[in-house]
């Protein structure tokens, strides 16, 4: 068994959510869901044994200015399979397990994937009237949005087939798109396709503030979609764009813009019947992210470069 402690996340917890369910004998206390038990990592314990070097690496990334004109600023570490019938709306990794929220009315579900291969392990079908959307983890629960029903669900992470509890929500557009969790402030962060991020108290599910997001060119962001909280920043897909933006959650300013046009080129994926880039999650490795898209037959583990 290996573990990372909170000192390895000095700039904020991963979007997988904070785990307070692990026995304290495992020496893990209130850490990100991204650091759950996992025996398969080739980088086993690297950031634990080299905390100063890891922190310097993270700080270098935080200080970097990345623009779309920089081209490819990521490394593909691994390619995994992905269900090409899955209209991906959210990814969430917690304690060695990977979950996915799949959309479209009549085709929506919550499913668990093999984090090593991407293969579907199990799924829970949603009622036909619901269009599944963003997904994150908070205090033993998987929290899932729906698109236009203004209803969210909370599932027991250890039994996703059990009847979930529901909660109402409202946003600028009264829609649910992306969802992630800042464990350091115990707030959920939600997108609805507008230029705003909405911050909800994770206990009450009530909005405490919202922030308007501005792209590097000074214009308001449009179509903010799937979200992930990583290194104290909000990562976001942009609907219809092969882009991941990095947002300061306090100011709404976009600090980095990553160009993913070459990850799987549009012409090739359209020929395969695949749709847009959408889906970001932390992983077993604090430096690697899962990336996929709607109706994609593949998923990637990538490293964002400074």
CSV table of C-alpha atoms in Angstrom, one decimal:
chain,number,residue,atom,x,y,z
A,1,UNK,CA,0.0,0.0,0.0
A,2,UNK,CA,1.1,3.5,-0.7
A,3,UNK,CA,-0.3,6.9,0.2
A,4,UNK,CA,0.3,10.6,-0.4
A,5,UNK,CA,-0.4,13.1,2.3
A,6,UNK,CA,-2.0,16.6,2.1
A,7,UNK,CA,1.4,18.3,1.8
A,8,UNK,CA,1.6,16.9,-1.7
A,9,UNK,CA,-1.4,19.1,-2.6
A,10,UNK,CA,-0.2,22.4,-1.3
A,11,UNK,CA,-2.2,24.4,-3.9
A,12,UNK,CA,-5.6,22.7,-3.4
A,13,UNK,CA,-7.2,19.3,-3.5
A,14,UNK,CA,-8.1,17.3,-6.6
A,15,UNK,CA,-11.6,17.4,-7.9
A,16,UNK,CA,-12.2,13.8,-6.8
A,17,UNK,CA,-13.3,15.2,-3.5
A,18,UNK,CA,-12.0,14.9,0.0
A,19,UNK,CA,-12.1,11.4,1.6
A,20,UNK,CA,-12.8,11.2,5.3
A,21,UNK,CA,-13.9,7.5,5.1
A,22,UNK,CA,-10.5,5.9,5.1
A,23,UNK,CA,-9.3,4.4,8.4
A,24,UNK,CA,-6.8,6.6,10.1
A,25,UNK,CA,-4.5,3.6,10.5
A,26,UNK,CA,-3.9,4.0,6.7
A,27,UNK,CA,-2.2,7.3,7.5
A,28,UNK,CA,-4.5,9.2,5.2
A,29,UNK,CA,-6.5,12.1,6.7
A,30,UNK,CA,-8.7,14.4,4.7
A,31,UNK,CA,-6.8,14.0,1.5
A,32,UNK,CA,-8.0,14.3,-2.0
A,33,UNK,CA,-10.0,11.4,-3.5
A,34,UNK,CA,-7.2,11.5,-6.2
A,35,UNK,CA,-4.9,9.8,-3.7
A,36,UNK,CA,-6.8,6.7,-2.8
A,37,UNK,CA,-5.1,3.4,-2.5
A,38,UNK,CA,-3.6,2.1,-5.7
A,39,UNK,CA,-0.9,-0.5,-6.0
A,40,UNK,CA,-0.3,-0.1,-9.7
A,41,UNK,CA,1.4,3.2,-10.1
A,42,UNK,CA,4.8,3.1,-11.7
A,43,UNK,CA,5.5,6.5,-9.9
A,44,UNK,CA,4.7,4.8,-6.6
A,45,UNK,CA,5.4,7.2,-3.9
A,46,UNK,CA,7.6,9.5,-5.9
A,47,UNK,CA,6.1,12.8,-4.7
A,48,UNK,CA,6.0,11.3,-1.2
A,49,UNK,CA,9.7,10.7,-1.2
A,50,UNK,CA,10.6,13.9,-3.1
A,51,UNK,CA,8.1,16.4,-1.7
A,52,UNK,CA,10.3,19.5,-2.3
A,53,UNK,CA,11.0,18.5,-6.0
A,54,UNK,CA,7.3,17.8,-6.6
A,55,UNK,CA,6.3,21.1,-5.1
A,56,UNK,CA,8.8,22.9,-7.3
A,57,UNK,CA,7.4,21.2,-10.3
A,58,UNK,CA,3.9,22.2,-9.4
A,59,UNK,CA,5.0,25.8,-8.7
A,60,UNK,CA,6.7,25.9,-12.1
A,61,UNK,CA,3.4,24.9,-13.7
A,62,UNK,CA,1.4,27.4,-11.7
A,63,UNK,CA,3.8,30.2,-12.8
A,64,UNK,CA,3.8,29.3,-16.5
A,65,UNK,CA,1.8,31.2,-19.1
A,66,UNK,CA,0.3,28.8,-21.7
A,67,UNK,CA,-1.6,30.0,-24.7
A,68,UNK,CA,-3.4,28.3,-27.6
A,69,UNK,CA,-0.6,29.6,-29.9
A,70,UNK,CA,1.9,27.4,-28.0
A,71,UNK,CA,0.5,24.3,-29.7
A,72,UNK,CA,0.9,21.0,-28.1
A,73,UNK,CA,1.8,21.5,-24.4
A,74,UNK,CA,0.9,18.1,-23.0
A,75,UNK,CA,2.3,14.5,-23.1
A,76,UNK,CA,0.2,11.4,-23.7
A,77,UNK,CA,1.3,8.9,-21.1
A,78,UNK,CA,-1.3,6.2,-21.8
A,79,UNK,CA,-4.2,5.5,-24.1
A,80,UNK,CA,-7.1,3.5,-22.7
A,81,UNK,CA,-10.3,2.2,-24.2
A,82,UNK,CA,-13.7,4.1,-23.9
A,83,UNK,CA,-17.2,3.1,-24.7
A,84,UNK,CA,-17.9,4.8,-28.1
A,85,UNK,CA,-21.6,4.9,-27.2
A,86,UNK,CA,-21.0,7.0,-24.1
A,87,UNK,CA,-22.0,10.7,-24.4
A,88,UNK,CA,-19.5,11.7,-21.7
A,89,UNK,CA,-20.6,14.5,-19.4
A,90,UNK,CA,-18.4,14.0,-16.3
A,91,UNK,CA,-15.5,12.0,-15.0
A,92,UNK,CA,-14.6,11.5,-11.4
A,93,UNK,CA,-11.8,9.5,-9.8
A,94,UNK,CA,-11.8,8.6,-6.1
A,95,UNK,CA,-9.9,6.1,-4.0
A,96,UNK,CA,-8.7,4.0,-6.9
A,97,UNK,CA,-12.1,4.0,-8.7
A,98,UNK,CA,-13.1,5.9,-11.8
A,99,UNK,CA,-16.7,7.0,-12.5
A,100,UNK,CA,-18.4,8.5,-15.5
A,101,UNK,CA,-21.7,10.4,-16.0
A,102,UNK,CA,-23.3,9.7,-19.4
A,103,UNK,CA,-25.8,12.0,-21.0
A,104,UNK,CA,-28.7,12.0,-23.5
A,105,UNK,CA,-32.4,11.5,-22.6
A,106,UNK,CA,-33.1,7.8,-22.5
A,107,UNK,CA,-29.4,6.9,-22.6
A,108,UNK,CA,-28.1,8.5,-19.4
A,109,UNK,CA,-26.4,6.5,-16.7
A,110,UNK,CA,-23.8,6.6,-13.9
A,111,UNK,CA,-21.1,4.0,-14.5
A,112,UNK,CA,-17.9,2.8,-13.0
A,113,UNK,CA,-14.9,2.2,-15.2
A,114,UNK,CA,-11.7,0.2,-14.8
A,115,UNK,CA,-9.2,3.0,-14.1
A,116,UNK,CA,-6.4,1.0,-15.7
A,117,UNK,CA,-8.1,0.1,-19.0
A,118,UNK,CA,-11.2,2.4,-19.3
A,119,UNK,CA,-13.5,-0.7,-19.6
A,120,UNK,CA,-17.0,-0.3,-18.2
A,121,UNK,CA,-17.5,-2.3,-15.1
A,122,UNK,CA,-21.0,-1.5,-14.0
A,123,UNK,CA,-23.7,1.1,-14.8
A,124,UNK,CA,-26.8,2.5,-13.1
A,125,UNK,CA,-29.5,3.6,-15.7
A,126,UNK,CA,-31.2,6.9,-15.0
A,127,UNK,CA,-34.9,7.6,-15.6
A,128,UNK,CA,-35.7,8.5,-19.2
A,129,UNK,CA,-36.6,12.1,-18.3
A,130,UNK,CA,-33.1,12.9,-17.0
A,131,UNK,CA,-30.1,14.0,-19.1
A,132,UNK,CA,-27.0,13.1,-17.0
A,133,UNK,CA,-24.4,15.9,-16.6
A,134,UNK,CA,-21.5,16.9,-14.4
A,135,UNK,CA,-20.2,14.5,-11.7
A,136,UNK,CA,-18.0,14.9,-8.6
A,137,UNK,CA,-17.4,13.3,-5.2
A,138,UNK,CA,-18.1,14.7,-1.7
A,139,UNK,CA,-18.1,12.9,1.7
A,140,UNK,CA,-18.9,9.4,0.5
A,141,UNK,CA,-21.4,10.6,-2.2
A,142,UNK,CA,-21.2,10.9,-6.0
A,143,UNK,CA,-22.9,14.1,-6.8
A,144,UNK,CA,-24.4,14.2,-10.3
A,145,UNK,CA,-26.2,17.0,-12.2
A,146,UNK,CA,-28.9,16.9,-14.8
A,147,UNK,CA,-29.1,19.2,-17.8
A,148,UNK,CA,-32.5,21.0,-17.7
A,149,UNK,CA,-34.4,19.3,-14.9
A,150,UNK,CA,-32.9,21.5,-12.2
A,151,UNK,CA,-32.4,18.3,-10.2
A,152,UNK,CA,-29.2,16.8,-8.8
A,153,UNK,CA,-28.6,13.3,-7.4
A,154,UNK,CA,-26.4,12.0,-4.6
A,155,UNK,CA,-25.4,8.4,-4.8
A,156,UNK,CA,-23.7,6.1,-2.3
A,157,UNK,CA,-20.2,5.7,-3.8
A,158,UNK,CA,-20.2,2.0,-2.6
A,159,UNK,CA,-23.7,1.2,-4.0
A,160,UNK,CA,-24.6,3.3,-7.0
A,161,UNK,CA,-27.7,1.1,-7.6
A,162,UNK,CA,-29.2,2.2,-4.2
A,163,UNK,CA,-31.9,5.0,-4.6
A,164,UNK,CA,-30.1,8.3,-4.6
A,165,UNK,CA,-31.2,11.4,-2.7
A,166,UNK,CA,-32.1,14.4,-4.8
A,167,UNK,CA,-31.6,18.2,-4.5
A,168,UNK,CA,-32.9,21.1,-6.5
A,169,UNK,CA,-30.6,23.8,-7.9
A,170,UNK,CA,-30.7,27.0,-9.9
A,171,UNK,CA,-28.0,28.8,-11.9
A,172,UNK,CA,-27.6,31.7,-14.4
A,173,UNK,CA,-29.2,29.6,-17.2
A,174,UNK,CA,-31.0,27.1,-14.8
A,175,UNK,CA,-29.0,24.3,-16.4
A,176,UNK,CA,-26.4,21.8,-15.1
A,177,UNK,CA,-23.3,21.2,-17.2
A,178,UNK,CA,-20.0,20.7,-15.3
A,179,UNK,CA,-19.4,20.0,-11.6
A,180,UNK,CA,-16.3,19.7,-9.4
A,181,UNK,CA,-15.4,20.1,-5.7
A,182,UNK,CA,-12.9,22.3,-3.8
A,183,UNK,CA,-12.3,20.3,-0.6
A,184,UNK,CA,-10.2,23.1,0.9
A,185,UNK,CA,-13.3,25.3,1.0
A,186,UNK,CA,-16.0,22.6,1.0
A,187,UNK,CA,-17.7,24.1,-2.0
A,188,UNK,CA,-19.0,22.6,-5.2
A,189,UNK,CA,-18.2,24.5,-8.4
A,190,UNK,CA,-20.7,24.3,-11.2
A,191,UNK,CA,-21.0,25.4,-14.8
A,192,UNK,CA,-24.1,25.9,-16.9
A,193,UNK,CA,-22.8,26.8,-20.3
A,194,UNK,CA,-22.7,30.5,-19.5
A,195,UNK,CA,-19.6,32.6,-18.7
A,196,UNK,CA,-20.1,32.0,-14.9
A,197,UNK,CA,-18.9,29.5,-12.3
A,198,UNK,CA,-21.3,29.0,-9.5
A,199,UNK,CA,-20.1,28.1,-6.0
A,200,UNK,CA,-22.3,26.1,-3.7
A,201,UNK,CA,-21.9,25.3,-0.1
A,202,UNK,CA,-21.4,21.5,-0.2
A,203,UNK,CA,-23.5,20.9,2.9
A,204,UNK,CA,-26.6,23.0,2.0
A,205,UNK,CA,-26.2,22.9,-1.8
A,206,UNK,CA,-27.0,26.7,-1.8
A,207,UNK,CA,-25.1,29.2,-3.9
A,208,UNK,CA,-22.6,31.3,-2.0
A,209,UNK,CA,-21.2,33.3,-4.9
A,210,UNK,CA,-20.6,33.2,-8.6
A,211,UNK,CA,-17.6,34.4,-10.7
A,212,UNK,CA,-17.6,35.5,-14.3
A,213,UNK,CA,-14.8,33.9,-16.3
A,214,UNK,CA,-12.7,35.8,-18.8
A,215,UNK,CA,-10.5,34.3,-21.5
A,216,UNK,CA,-6.9,35.4,-22.1
A,217,UNK,CA,-8.1,37.7,-24.9
A,218,UNK,CA,-10.3,39.6,-22.4
A,219,UNK,CA,-13.6,38.3,-23.6
A,220,UNK,CA,-16.1,36.5,-21.4
A,221,UNK,CA,-15.8,32.7,-21.7
A,222,UNK,CA,-18.6,30.9,-23.5
A,223,UNK,CA,-19.9,27.4,-23.2
A,224,UNK,CA,-17.9,26.4,-20.1
A,225,UNK,CA,-18.6,22.7,-19.8
A,226,UNK,CA,-17.0,19.8,-17.8
A,227,UNK,CA,-14.9,20.9,-14.8
A,228,UNK,CA,-12.1,19.5,-12.6
A,229,UNK,CA,-10.4,21.1,-9.6
A,230,UNK,CA,-6.6,20.5,-9.7
A,231,UNK,CA,-3.7,22.3,-8.1
A,232,UNK,CA,-6.0,24.9,-6.7
A,233,UNK,CA,-7.4,25.8,-10.2
A,234,UNK,CA,-10.5,24.9,-12.1
A,235,UNK,CA,-9.9,23.1,-15.4
A,236,UNK,CA,-12.7,23.4,-17.9
A,237,UNK,CA,-13.6,22.0,-21.3
A,238,UNK,CA,-15.2,24.5,-23.7
A,239,UNK,CA,-18.2,23.0,-25.7
A,240,UNK,CA,-17.3,22.6,-29.4
A,241,UNK,CA,-13.7,23.5,-28.8
A,242,UNK,CA,-10.6,21.3,-28.5
A,243,UNK,CA,-9.5,23.4,-25.6
A,244,UNK,CA,-8.9,23.1,-21.8
A,245,UNK,CA,-8.7,26.3,-19.9
A,246,UNK,CA,-7.2,26.8,-16.4
A,247,UNK,CA,-9.3,29.2,-14.3
A,248,UNK,CA,-8.4,31.1,-11.1
A,249,UNK,CA,-11.5,30.3,-9.0
A,250,UNK,CA,-11.1,33.6,-7.0
A,251,UNK,CA,-10.9,36.0,-9.9
A,252,UNK,CA,-12.4,34.1,-12.9
A,253,UNK,CA,-9.3,35.0,-15.0
A,254,UNK,CA,-8.1,32.2,-17.4
A,255,UNK,CA,-4.4,31.7,-16.6
A,256,UNK,CA,-3.7,29.0,-19.2
A,257,UNK,CA,-5.3,27.8,-22.4
A,258,UNK,CA,-4.3,24.3,-23.7
A,259,UNK,CA,-4.7,23.4,-27.3
A,260,UNK,CA,-5.9,19.8,-27.8
A,261,UNK,CA,-6.6,20.0,-31.6
A,262,UNK,CA,-4.0,17.3,-32.3
A,263,UNK,CA,-5.1,14.9,-29.5
A,264,UNK,CA,-7.6,13.3,-31.9
A,265,UNK,CA,-8.1,15.5,-35.0
A,266,UNK,CA,-11.7,16.5,-35.8
A,267,UNK,CA,-11.7,15.0,-39.3
A,268,UNK,CA,-10.6,11.6,-38.1
A,269,UNK,CA,-12.9,11.5,-35.1
A,270,UNK,CA,-15.9,12.7,-37.2
A,271,UNK,CA,-15.3,9.8,-39.6
A,272,UNK,CA,-15.5,7.5,-36.5
A,273,UNK,CA,-18.8,9.1,-35.3
A,274,UNK,CA,-17.2,10.7,-32.3
A,275,UNK,CA,-18.2,14.1,-30.9
A,276,UNK,CA,-16.5,16.9,-28.9
A,277,UNK,CA,-13.7,16.8,-26.4
A,278,UNK,CA,-15.3,16.5,-23.0
A,279,UNK,CA,-14.2,14.8,-19.7
A,280,UNK,CA,-11.4,15.7,-17.3
A,281,UNK,CA,-10.5,13.9,-14.1
A,282,UNK,CA,-7.6,13.6,-11.7
A,283,UNK,CA,-6.0,10.1,-11.5
A,284,UNK,CA,-3.9,7.9,-9.2
A,285,UNK,CA,-1.0,10.1,-10.1
A,286,UNK,CA,-1.2,13.7,-8.9
A,287,UNK,CA,0.5,14.9,-12.1
A,288,UNK,CA,-1.7,13.0,-14.6
A,289,UNK,CA,-5.2,13.6,-15.8
A,290,UNK,CA,-7.8,11.5,-17.6
A,291,UNK,CA,-9.1,13.1,-20.8
A,292,UNK,CA,-11.8,11.9,-23.2
A,293,UNK,CA,-14.8,13.0,-25.2
A,294,UNK,CA,-18.4,12.4,-26.1
A,295,UNK,CA,-18.8,9.2,-28.1
A,296,UNK,CA,-15.0,8.7,-28.1
A,297,UNK,CA,-13.6,5.1,-28.4
A,298,UNK,CA,-10.6,6.1,-26.4
A,299,UNK,CA,-9.5,7.9,-23.3
A,300,UNK,CA,-6.1,9.3,-22.4
A,301,UNK,CA,-3.9,9.8,-19.4
A,302,UNK,CA,-2.0,13.1,-20.1
A,303,UNK,CA,0.5,15.4,-18.4
A,304,UNK,CA,0.0,19.1,-18.8
A,305,UNK,CA,3.3,20.9,-19.4
A,306,UNK,CA,4.2,24.4,-18.2
